[in-house]
Coordinates of C-alpha atoms in Angstrom, one line a residue:
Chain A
X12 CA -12.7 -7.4 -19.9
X13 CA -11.7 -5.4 -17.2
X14 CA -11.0 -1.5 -18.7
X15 CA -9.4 1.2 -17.0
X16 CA -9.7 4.6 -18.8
X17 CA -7.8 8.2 -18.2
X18 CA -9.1 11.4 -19.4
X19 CA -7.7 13.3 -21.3
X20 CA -5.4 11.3 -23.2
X21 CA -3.0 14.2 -23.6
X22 CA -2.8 17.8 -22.5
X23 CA -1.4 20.6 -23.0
X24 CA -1.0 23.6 -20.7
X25 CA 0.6 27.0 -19.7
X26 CA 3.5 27.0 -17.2
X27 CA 2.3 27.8 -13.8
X28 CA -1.3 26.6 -14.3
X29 CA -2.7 23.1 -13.1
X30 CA -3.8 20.2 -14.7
X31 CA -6.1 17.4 -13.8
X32 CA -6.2 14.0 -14.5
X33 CA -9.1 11.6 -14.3
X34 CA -8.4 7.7 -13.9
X35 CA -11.6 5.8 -13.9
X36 CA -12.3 1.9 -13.9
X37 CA -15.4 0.7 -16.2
X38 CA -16.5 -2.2 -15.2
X39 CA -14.9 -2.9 -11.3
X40 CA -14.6 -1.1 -8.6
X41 CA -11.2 -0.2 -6.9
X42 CA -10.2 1.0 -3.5
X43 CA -7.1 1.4 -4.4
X44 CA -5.0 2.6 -7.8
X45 CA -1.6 3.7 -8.5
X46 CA -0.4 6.6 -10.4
X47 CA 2.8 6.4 -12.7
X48 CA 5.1 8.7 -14.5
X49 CA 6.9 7.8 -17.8
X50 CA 9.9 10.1 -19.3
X51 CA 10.2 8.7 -22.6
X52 CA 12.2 5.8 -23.6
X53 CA 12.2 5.4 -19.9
X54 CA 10.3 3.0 -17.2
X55 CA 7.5 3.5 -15.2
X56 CA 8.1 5.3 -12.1
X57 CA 5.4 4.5 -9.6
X58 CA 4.6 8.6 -8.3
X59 CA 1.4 7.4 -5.5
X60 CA -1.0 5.3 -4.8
X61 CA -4.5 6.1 -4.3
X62 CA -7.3 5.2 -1.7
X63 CA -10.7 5.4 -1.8
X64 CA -11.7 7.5 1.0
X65 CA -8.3 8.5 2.7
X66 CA -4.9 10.3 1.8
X67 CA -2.9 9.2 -0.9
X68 CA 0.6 7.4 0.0
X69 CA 3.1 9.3 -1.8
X70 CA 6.7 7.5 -3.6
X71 CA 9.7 9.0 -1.6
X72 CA 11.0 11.9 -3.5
X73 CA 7.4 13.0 -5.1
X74 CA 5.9 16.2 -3.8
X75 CA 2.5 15.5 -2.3
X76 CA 1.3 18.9 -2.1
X77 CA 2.3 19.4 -6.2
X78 CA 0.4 16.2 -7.2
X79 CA -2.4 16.0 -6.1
X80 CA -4.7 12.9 -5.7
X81 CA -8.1 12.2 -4.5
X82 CA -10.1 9.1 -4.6
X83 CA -13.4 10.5 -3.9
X84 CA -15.5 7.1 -5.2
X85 CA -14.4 3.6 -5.8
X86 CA -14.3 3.8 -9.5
X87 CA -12.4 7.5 -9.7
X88 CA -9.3 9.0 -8.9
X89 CA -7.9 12.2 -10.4
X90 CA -4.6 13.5 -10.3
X91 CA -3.9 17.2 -10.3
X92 CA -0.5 18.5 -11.4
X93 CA -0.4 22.1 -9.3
X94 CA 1.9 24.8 -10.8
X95 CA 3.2 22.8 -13.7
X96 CA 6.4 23.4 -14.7
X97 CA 8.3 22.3 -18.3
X98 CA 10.0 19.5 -16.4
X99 CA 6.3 18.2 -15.5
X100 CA 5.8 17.4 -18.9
X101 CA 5.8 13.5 -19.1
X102 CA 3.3 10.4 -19.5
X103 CA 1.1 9.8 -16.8
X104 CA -0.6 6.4 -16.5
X105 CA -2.9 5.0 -13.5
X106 CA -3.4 1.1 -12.6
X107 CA -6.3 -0.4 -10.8
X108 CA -7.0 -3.9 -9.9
X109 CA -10.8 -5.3 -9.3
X110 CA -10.7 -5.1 -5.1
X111 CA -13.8 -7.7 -5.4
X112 CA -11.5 -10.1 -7.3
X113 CA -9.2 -12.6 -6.2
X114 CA -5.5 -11.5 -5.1
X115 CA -3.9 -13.0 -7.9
X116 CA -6.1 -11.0 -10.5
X117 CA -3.9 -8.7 -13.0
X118 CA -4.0 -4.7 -12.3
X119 CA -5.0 -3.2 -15.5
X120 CA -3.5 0.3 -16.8
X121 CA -5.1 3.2 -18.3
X122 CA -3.7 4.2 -22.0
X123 CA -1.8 7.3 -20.6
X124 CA -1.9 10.6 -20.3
X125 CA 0.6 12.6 -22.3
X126 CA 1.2 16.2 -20.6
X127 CA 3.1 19.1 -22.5
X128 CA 3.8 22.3 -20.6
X129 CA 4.6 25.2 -22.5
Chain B
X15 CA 13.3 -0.4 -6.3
X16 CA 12.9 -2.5 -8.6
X17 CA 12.8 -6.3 -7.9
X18 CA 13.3 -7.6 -11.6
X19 CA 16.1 -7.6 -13.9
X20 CA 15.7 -8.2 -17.7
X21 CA 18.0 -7.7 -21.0
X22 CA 17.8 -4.0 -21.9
X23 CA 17.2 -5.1 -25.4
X24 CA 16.5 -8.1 -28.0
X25 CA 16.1 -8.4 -31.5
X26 CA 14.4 -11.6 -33.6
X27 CA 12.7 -11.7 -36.8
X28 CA 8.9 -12.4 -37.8
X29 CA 8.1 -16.5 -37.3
X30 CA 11.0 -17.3 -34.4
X31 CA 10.1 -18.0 -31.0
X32 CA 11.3 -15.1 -28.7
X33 CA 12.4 -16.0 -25.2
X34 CA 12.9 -13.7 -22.8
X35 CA 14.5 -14.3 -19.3
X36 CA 13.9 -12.1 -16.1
X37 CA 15.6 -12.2 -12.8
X38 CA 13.9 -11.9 -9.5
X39 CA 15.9 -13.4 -6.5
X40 CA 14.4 -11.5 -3.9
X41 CA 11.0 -12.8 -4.8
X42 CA 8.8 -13.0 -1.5
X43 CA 6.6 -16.1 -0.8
X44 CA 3.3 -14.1 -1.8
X45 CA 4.8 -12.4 -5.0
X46 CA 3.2 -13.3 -8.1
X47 CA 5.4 -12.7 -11.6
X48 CA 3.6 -11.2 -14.0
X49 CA 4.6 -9.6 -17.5
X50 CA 3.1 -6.7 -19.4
X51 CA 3.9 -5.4 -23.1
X52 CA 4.2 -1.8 -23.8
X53 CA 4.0 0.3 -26.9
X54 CA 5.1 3.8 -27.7
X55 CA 2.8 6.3 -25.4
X56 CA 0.5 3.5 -24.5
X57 CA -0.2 1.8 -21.1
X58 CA 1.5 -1.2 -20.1
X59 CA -1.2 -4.4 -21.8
X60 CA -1.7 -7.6 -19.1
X61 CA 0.4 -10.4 -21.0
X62 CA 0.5 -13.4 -18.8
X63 CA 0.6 -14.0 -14.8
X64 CA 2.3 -16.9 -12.7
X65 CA 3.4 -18.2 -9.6
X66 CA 5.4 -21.5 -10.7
X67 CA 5.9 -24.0 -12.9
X68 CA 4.8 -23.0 -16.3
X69 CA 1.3 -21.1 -17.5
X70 CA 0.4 -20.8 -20.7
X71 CA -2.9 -19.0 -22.2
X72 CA -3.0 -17.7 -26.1
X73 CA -0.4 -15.4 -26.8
X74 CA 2.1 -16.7 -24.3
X75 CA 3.8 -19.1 -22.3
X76 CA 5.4 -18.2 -18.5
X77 CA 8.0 -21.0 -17.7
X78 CA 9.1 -20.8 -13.5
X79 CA 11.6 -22.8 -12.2
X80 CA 10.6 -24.5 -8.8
X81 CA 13.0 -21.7 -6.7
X82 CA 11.2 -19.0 -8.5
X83 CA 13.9 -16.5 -8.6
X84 CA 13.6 -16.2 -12.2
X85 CA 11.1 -16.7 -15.3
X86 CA 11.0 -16.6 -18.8
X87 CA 8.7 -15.5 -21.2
X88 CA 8.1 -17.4 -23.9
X89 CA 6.6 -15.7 -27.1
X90 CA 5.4 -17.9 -30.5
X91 CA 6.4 -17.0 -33.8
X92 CA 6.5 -13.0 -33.4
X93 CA 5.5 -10.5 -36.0
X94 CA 6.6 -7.2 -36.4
X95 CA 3.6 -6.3 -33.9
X96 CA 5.1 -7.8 -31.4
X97 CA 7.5 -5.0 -31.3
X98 CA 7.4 -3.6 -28.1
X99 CA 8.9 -2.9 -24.2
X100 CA 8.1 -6.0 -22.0
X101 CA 8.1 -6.0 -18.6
X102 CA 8.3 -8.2 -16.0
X103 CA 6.9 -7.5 -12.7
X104 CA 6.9 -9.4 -9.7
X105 CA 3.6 -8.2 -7.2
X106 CA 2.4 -8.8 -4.0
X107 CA -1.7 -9.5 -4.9
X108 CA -2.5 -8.2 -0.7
X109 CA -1.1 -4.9 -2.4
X110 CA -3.4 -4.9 -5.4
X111 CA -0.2 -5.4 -7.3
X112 CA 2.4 -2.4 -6.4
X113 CA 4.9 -2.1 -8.9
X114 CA 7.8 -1.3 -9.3
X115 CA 9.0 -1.1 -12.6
X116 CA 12.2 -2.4 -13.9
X117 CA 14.1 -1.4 -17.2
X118 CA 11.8 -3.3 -19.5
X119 CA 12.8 -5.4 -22.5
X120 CA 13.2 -3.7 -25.7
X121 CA 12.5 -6.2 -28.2
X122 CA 12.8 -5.8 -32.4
X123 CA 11.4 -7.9 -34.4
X124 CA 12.7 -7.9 -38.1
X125 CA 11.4 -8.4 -41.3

């Protein structure tokens, strides 16, 4: 079935330094994905949403120019947290859906992301 | 915001059939419900997807009234695996299914 992976699955970094994230589907390609943050015991919060060969729309209330996303191909995005902070630290997922597929197909999510910044 | 609301919480025990009702009266004509299961620092996993009436496939039954402001997920016989958040989400597929995610259903199984 369809996969969607993230690299790395969790992360660990220096205050004030930047991390990327890599959200990649296997087997589909995807002109569009969706990047989510988790505090834990605590829902998703949808942060952006990515598009293949354009700018990223951004959730109100999340700083575009501290995460930031680039959907160079149709089966990558990467999100880069910029100056990360303590209060970054969270679960980041992605979600991509096969754009070949029909509309009612199921968007798939990676297994996460878990940033820690010291 | 959110367009679903769910129970914060359930509890059951292994063998009973879990039910699990979700509210979604703003549901827009091209919305599709669809319901995910979450463990602890895992992605959300693709349970079932409807539009209305009922769907069923191997681990799950979706049951839709005809107004489609609600469903229920219907789960067999749970184990303690079946611990988990569930979520149900209601997408637009000409969005490559935004979501916005609701509180989630806790739900405990017990030995």
């Amino acid at each position: 079935g369809a996969v969607v992976s993230q690299h790395p699955s969790w992360v660990i970094c220096k205050s004030g330094t930047s991390v990327k994230i890599e959200c990649r589907s296997l087997d589909f390609q995807a002109t569009t994905m969706f990047w989510y943050r988790q505090f834990p015991k605590q829902s998703l919060m949808l942060m952006a949403t990515s598009n293949e060969g354009s700018k990223a729309t951004y959730e109100q209330g999340v700083e575009k120019d501290k995460f930031l996303i680039n959907h160079a191909s149709l089966t990558l995005s990467t999100l880069t947290v910029t100056s990360a902070h303590p209060e970054d630290s969270s679960f980041y997922i992605c979600s991509a859906r096969d754009s070949k597929a029909a509309k009612n197909t199921e968007a798939f999510f990676g297994q996460g992301t878990r940033l820690t910044v010291v | 915001l959110a367009k679903t609301t769910q129970p914060i919480s359930m509890d059951s025990y292994e063998g009973q059939e879990v039910n699990i009702t979700c509210s979604h009266n703003n549901i827009a004509t091209n919305d599709y419900i669809t319901w995910y299961q979450q463990f602890p620092s895992q992605g959300p996993r693709f349970i079932i997807q409807g539009y209305k009436t009922k769907v069923t496939n191997e681990v799950a039954s979706l049951f839709i009234p005809a107004d489609r402001k609600s469903s229920t997920l219907s789960l067999p016989r749970v184990s303690l695996s079946d611990t988990a958040v569930y979520y149900c989400l209601v997408g637009d597929g000409y969005n490559f299914n935004k979501f916005y995610f609701g509180s989630g259903t806790k739900l405990n199984v017990k030995p």
